[in-house]
């Protein structure tokens, strides 16, 4: 059995008995020190002298809280035993070949450490316990500081985004979401302040712990150096060569009795009394650090973790930039179709310039989004001003037309409002009131015409008709003159600004000297009707555009696309309703035109009645066709609803399957956590066993020294007494067996550590799998909610179509009742069917048809109730948990109602 050449016994034979490198790791100053001076002097003079130790790997200056973790991420994590053993061992061949240099180095170290304080065993143990507790607190505080820093950065980003959105709402016209945006901004600022306070408190706590840990490390290192100095000074006595010649003045640690520089075998009977002053735990750690250079692996792991964090951050920035580019292109596809692509991820992980490029691209994208929003607001404001101006001109024309058409004794219609610059709602309200008034006038005129038709013709009514028509002709001419005068004033006002050329309309053909004729009067009436229809259509379009623009201004870019499809459907339905209304209005105007034709050709008699009957029949056919189309559309919507219900059933089944998989993954996670806890407990038990055996070894050595005296006395007694020598041999064998047992326990501890690492890897894999299943569950939940919304929209559409069908049926009934009893030109006057009989027959037919429709409606409602009950049952089954334990995700994402 060989011994190390440095004269110190160790329980680990490093490198087949090669000596440790005597080059010290720490620099301590002394008047005769040969160590470097300046920035790497004693830790007593420079507080950052420990910055290159394995524990304190970052700079020791006090940084601000927001950059506290930049250079200190994993510097406090000491490398494991496997990592220390895997590092290459330093050799000291140069120092072994130069004993003079070794002598100078050791003498200098002894002189530097001669005034260091030597602590008792209780004080050393107390310092180690305090060091362990502080280390745990420091690691916990740094982990909390990292998480709180990330939370604070996220809160800052959210506050900036909320501030931009709040500015956008404040600039918009009558934004309904400004109050909610202000509340969101206030909450974001409060969260940011709370996160900043937590970060500052944690940074202050870390900065308070580190100086105390440095002081403890300094005391332990000085204690170790003092013990080594005492042991070397104690062993200087009696140093001789094997041939009896006096050696040069060199330390006993190099040339003592246990030295083996020339490969001579060691005398196993010699006892190294320096072990009495040796602290086993601290000395073993110091020797491992001196030999293995464990801080190098810590720096390598720290560098690797930093590169991985940089790569992950760059990937996330790339994804954010791609999403931002899609939003910019969707906001204005025509102009932003060729928008530049985000920069690619660098192939070299150590190249951090990719982060700068990604951040620059993100900054530019945010500026472009802000500019696009400002452009949209400006365009909408200009368009609203132009719409308000055009509506004022339309209102003036309507007012002129109504003023000329009103009865002299009736209440005067109010004048149109002036432009206020606050929106076009007031102008649109006036347009609606004017159209309603025009409809009342048309109804009154139609009623008067029908009353005149119902009266028997008289020869003395022709002058009245002529006077009435001439009065209407003069009213129309006066209205056209006034409208032309208002238009001329508007053209003169807009002509001063060249930018308003697009708003100037072309002049209309007008003959001021046009004489009255029945054809000219009919043409004027048709022209007025077409103008009224066009103005009403434009008013409806402008009203919808303004409403859409307001809704778009009050929503975010993400909601605009979602609303686009719905608005398109609503616009299509509005167009269909407008077409139906135009047909109805056309029917009313056709009646007026028919009345004019009958007035101009009242001598034709039966021919006009025949044409009126044919036109009424055509209208009835048209209404019946519209009714059939509405019924077909209702059936199609019912089919779409059934398909949506089937899709929702599929999504519900998939959601239930995902819930089961998530619960199974949670059970596996709990099992792995229990296994990891068991392994950690076994590891702690092994550590306690190692500490107990070391304590027994130290106590046995102390008892041996106290029982048998010094080495010289034991040598004399052993030479005189063979029994004592035999007992010493037995103690040496027992010591060797204890060392072997300690090595076995350490191997078991390494195996337990390896099992713990495997368990943690398994836990991470399960967490990743659980995160993926959670994302799928969230997607299924969102799909179910969207399907429910689509179902509600389809139900609303079906109800509206049903109401329209009922209205059309009522109109068809009115038309049929209206033409009951009207005979055709070729029908005999002496028919036997009376008007009352025909009405009774028609009422019976309508009752039968209504009863049939009610039966169909009840059957459809019953089918709908069955489907709703089935859907509720499926949802109830999907919401019932299979295990009593619920994860945090199920609490955060409730099942759709």
Phi, psi and omega in degrees: 000122183262162180238157179293149185283352179273003175082000180252133179278144179222149179277357178240117177280100183278130170053047175058041175086011178289147183289154175287153176288125182280002181290119185288155179273331184247151182254126176238133186279151172202162180299334182248021186287139175264005182281161179297149179246181178094235186287347180243038180278200189296147174292344176288336180259332184234119183291346180260019181292341181265013184290342179259006177284161179298336183275318183248090185265349181257178178291147186264001178287156186274108180272168173293164187293331185282345177239022186295327186264006188297316184246014189228022190307300184237030186286339182273355181276117179280145181292154180285172181295321178298319180293322180293322180287334181285340180289152179289140183272140179280144180254160181231041181295323181295319180288328177294326179280349181236084182292336180292316178297319178298319179299315180297317181296316182291319178299319179295318179295321178294322179292323180293328186259014185285338180256010180286144183281134176258124183267162175279170181296321180296319179294320179297316179296320178297317178297320180294319178297317178296321178298318179296316179296317179295323179297317178297317178297320181295315179298316179297317180296321180291322176297316177298321180295320178298312180295318179294326177296317177297319178296320180294319177298319178296321178295322176298315179298317179295322179294318178297316180296318179295322178296318178296316179296322180294323176296319179297319178294324182292330179278339184291167180271118178046052180288128181276349183258013183292323179296316178297322179296321178295317178300318178297320179296319180295317179296320179297318179295320178296318178297321180296318179295317180297318179295318178298322179294319178297318180297317179296319179297317180293320178297321178295321179295318179296318181291336175280330182283321187299314179300322179295321178294322177297319179295320179295316178300318180297317179296317180294319179294319177295321177299315179297316179296322178295320177298315179297322180295318178294319181294321178292319179294327180290331184265012180284339186284140174075035180269119181219157171285167179291335180268006176091352180284149179285132179279164175292165183290091182225159183294151180289340179293335180269322189236030178285181182296335183266008183285145182222051182293324184264012177079017179285146181293151183272144174279110185291344180284342182288139180246129182274105183283357177289343179293345178294332184258010188260132173269110190301312185296310184293320182292321178298316179297319179296318179295321177298317180295320180295320187275315189273338185061053190294340181294338180294318180292325177300316178296322178295316178295320179297318179296320179295318178296320179296319178296320178296319178296319179297317180297316179296319178297319180295322178296316180295320177297322178297316178297317178298319180295321178296318177295321179295321178297320177298318178296319180295317180293320180291330179294322179213082186297327184292318184271327186257019181295326181264026179297140187296147179283153177293152180297149181281159179286135181291142179287334181270116182295333182280353180275105182270002178292338177298326177297318178298318179295319179296318180293321177298318179296319179296319178297315179297321179297319178296320177295320179295321178296317177299318178295321179295320178295318178297319179297318180296318179296317180297316180297318180295323179294316178297317181295322178294320177296317179295319179297319180297321177295316179294323178294327178295317177297318178297319180295323177297317178296317178297320180296319178297317180295318181291321181297322180282339184264348184283156176286150183293329182273350183280165179289137184288139178283138184294155179286156180292150179288157178276165178288124180256342183081005181257010180129167185258011183295319180295319178295319180294321177298320178295321178298317179297316178297320180295317178297320178297319179294321178296319177298320177297318178297318179295318177298318179296317178296317179298319179296318178298320180293320178295321176296321178293326178290324181290337179284148178294143180294144178223148183289336183278359180274343181301316177297324179295315177301316182296318180295320180295314181295321178295322176297318177296321179299316180294323178297316180297317180297318180295320178298320178295321179297317181293319178297321179294324178294316178297320180294323179295318177298320179295320178296319178296323180290321181278341183291338180289340181251113181296337183287351182259021180296328182291335181277350179278121179272161181286155179290143179266150177290129183212135179247109183291333184261025182290130180274160181282137172206160182295322177293318179296320178297316178297319179297320178298316180298317179296320179297316178297320179295316179296320177297318179298316179297317180296317180295321178294319178296315178297320179298316178298318179296315180296320179299316179293320179298317180295318178297316178296319181296320178295317179295321179293323180290331181271358180248163176276170181297327181292329181278341182296315180295322179295322181282340185298313180297318180295318179295325178297317177296317179296322178296320178296317177295321179296322177298316179299317178295323178295321178297318178297319179295321178296321177296319179295318178294323177297323177298317179295319179292324176298323176298317177297318178295321177297322178297318177298319179294320177295325178293319181284335182233047182291345178286343182283332170067253188296329179297318178295320178296320179298315178297321179296320179295317179298317179297321178296319177297320177298319178296321177298318178297320179297316179295322177295320177297318177298322178297317179295318178299318179296321178295319177298318179296322176297319178295320178298319178295324177296321177297317178299321178296319178296319177297318178297322178296319177297318178298321179293324176297318178298316180296323179296318178296317178297322178296319178295318178297318178296324178296318178297316180298321180296318180294323176296319178296322177296321178296318177297321179298318179295320180295317179295322179297319177296319178298318179297320178297320178297317179297319179296321179295319177297319179297318178296322177297319179295320178298317178298323178294321179296316180298319180297317180294321177296319179297318178298322179296315180297317180295320180296320178295319179295318178296323178297315180294320180290330183277327189246002174079202183281177182291319181297319179295318180294325179294318179294317180294321180293325178292326182274333186234109179294334180295317178296322179297321179294320177297321178297320177298319179296320177296322178296319178296320178297321177299317179296319179295322177297320177298318178297321179295320177298318178299319178298318178296323178294321176297320177297322177296321177297318178297319178296320177297319178297319178296323178296319179298316179297320179296320178294321176298317178298322178296318178297318179298317179295322177296319178297317178297319179296322178296317178298315179294326177296318178298317177297320179297319178296319179297317178296322178296317178297320178298320179296319179296317179295322178296320178297319178295317178299321179297317178297321178297317179295321177297319177298318179298318179296319178297318178297317179296322178296319177296318178298321179297318179297319178298316179296322177296320177297318178298318178298321178296317179299318180296317180295320178295324183296324184262009175290132178091351178278124183266153176280166183297326183272000184276143180289148182283338185265043179290151184272348181275119180274167180294320180294323179294319179295320179294319178298318179295319180293319178299320177297317179298318180292324177296318178297316181294321178295319178297320178296318178296322178294322177299314178298319181295318178296318179298318179295318178295322178296317177297320179296319178296322177298316179297318179296319178297321178296318180296318179296322177296319178296319179295320179297319177295322181290331183275349180282119181287144178278338178234155182289343184271136177242136179279170177293334181291319180295333175284326183281332182240093179288159179292147181294141181282000000 
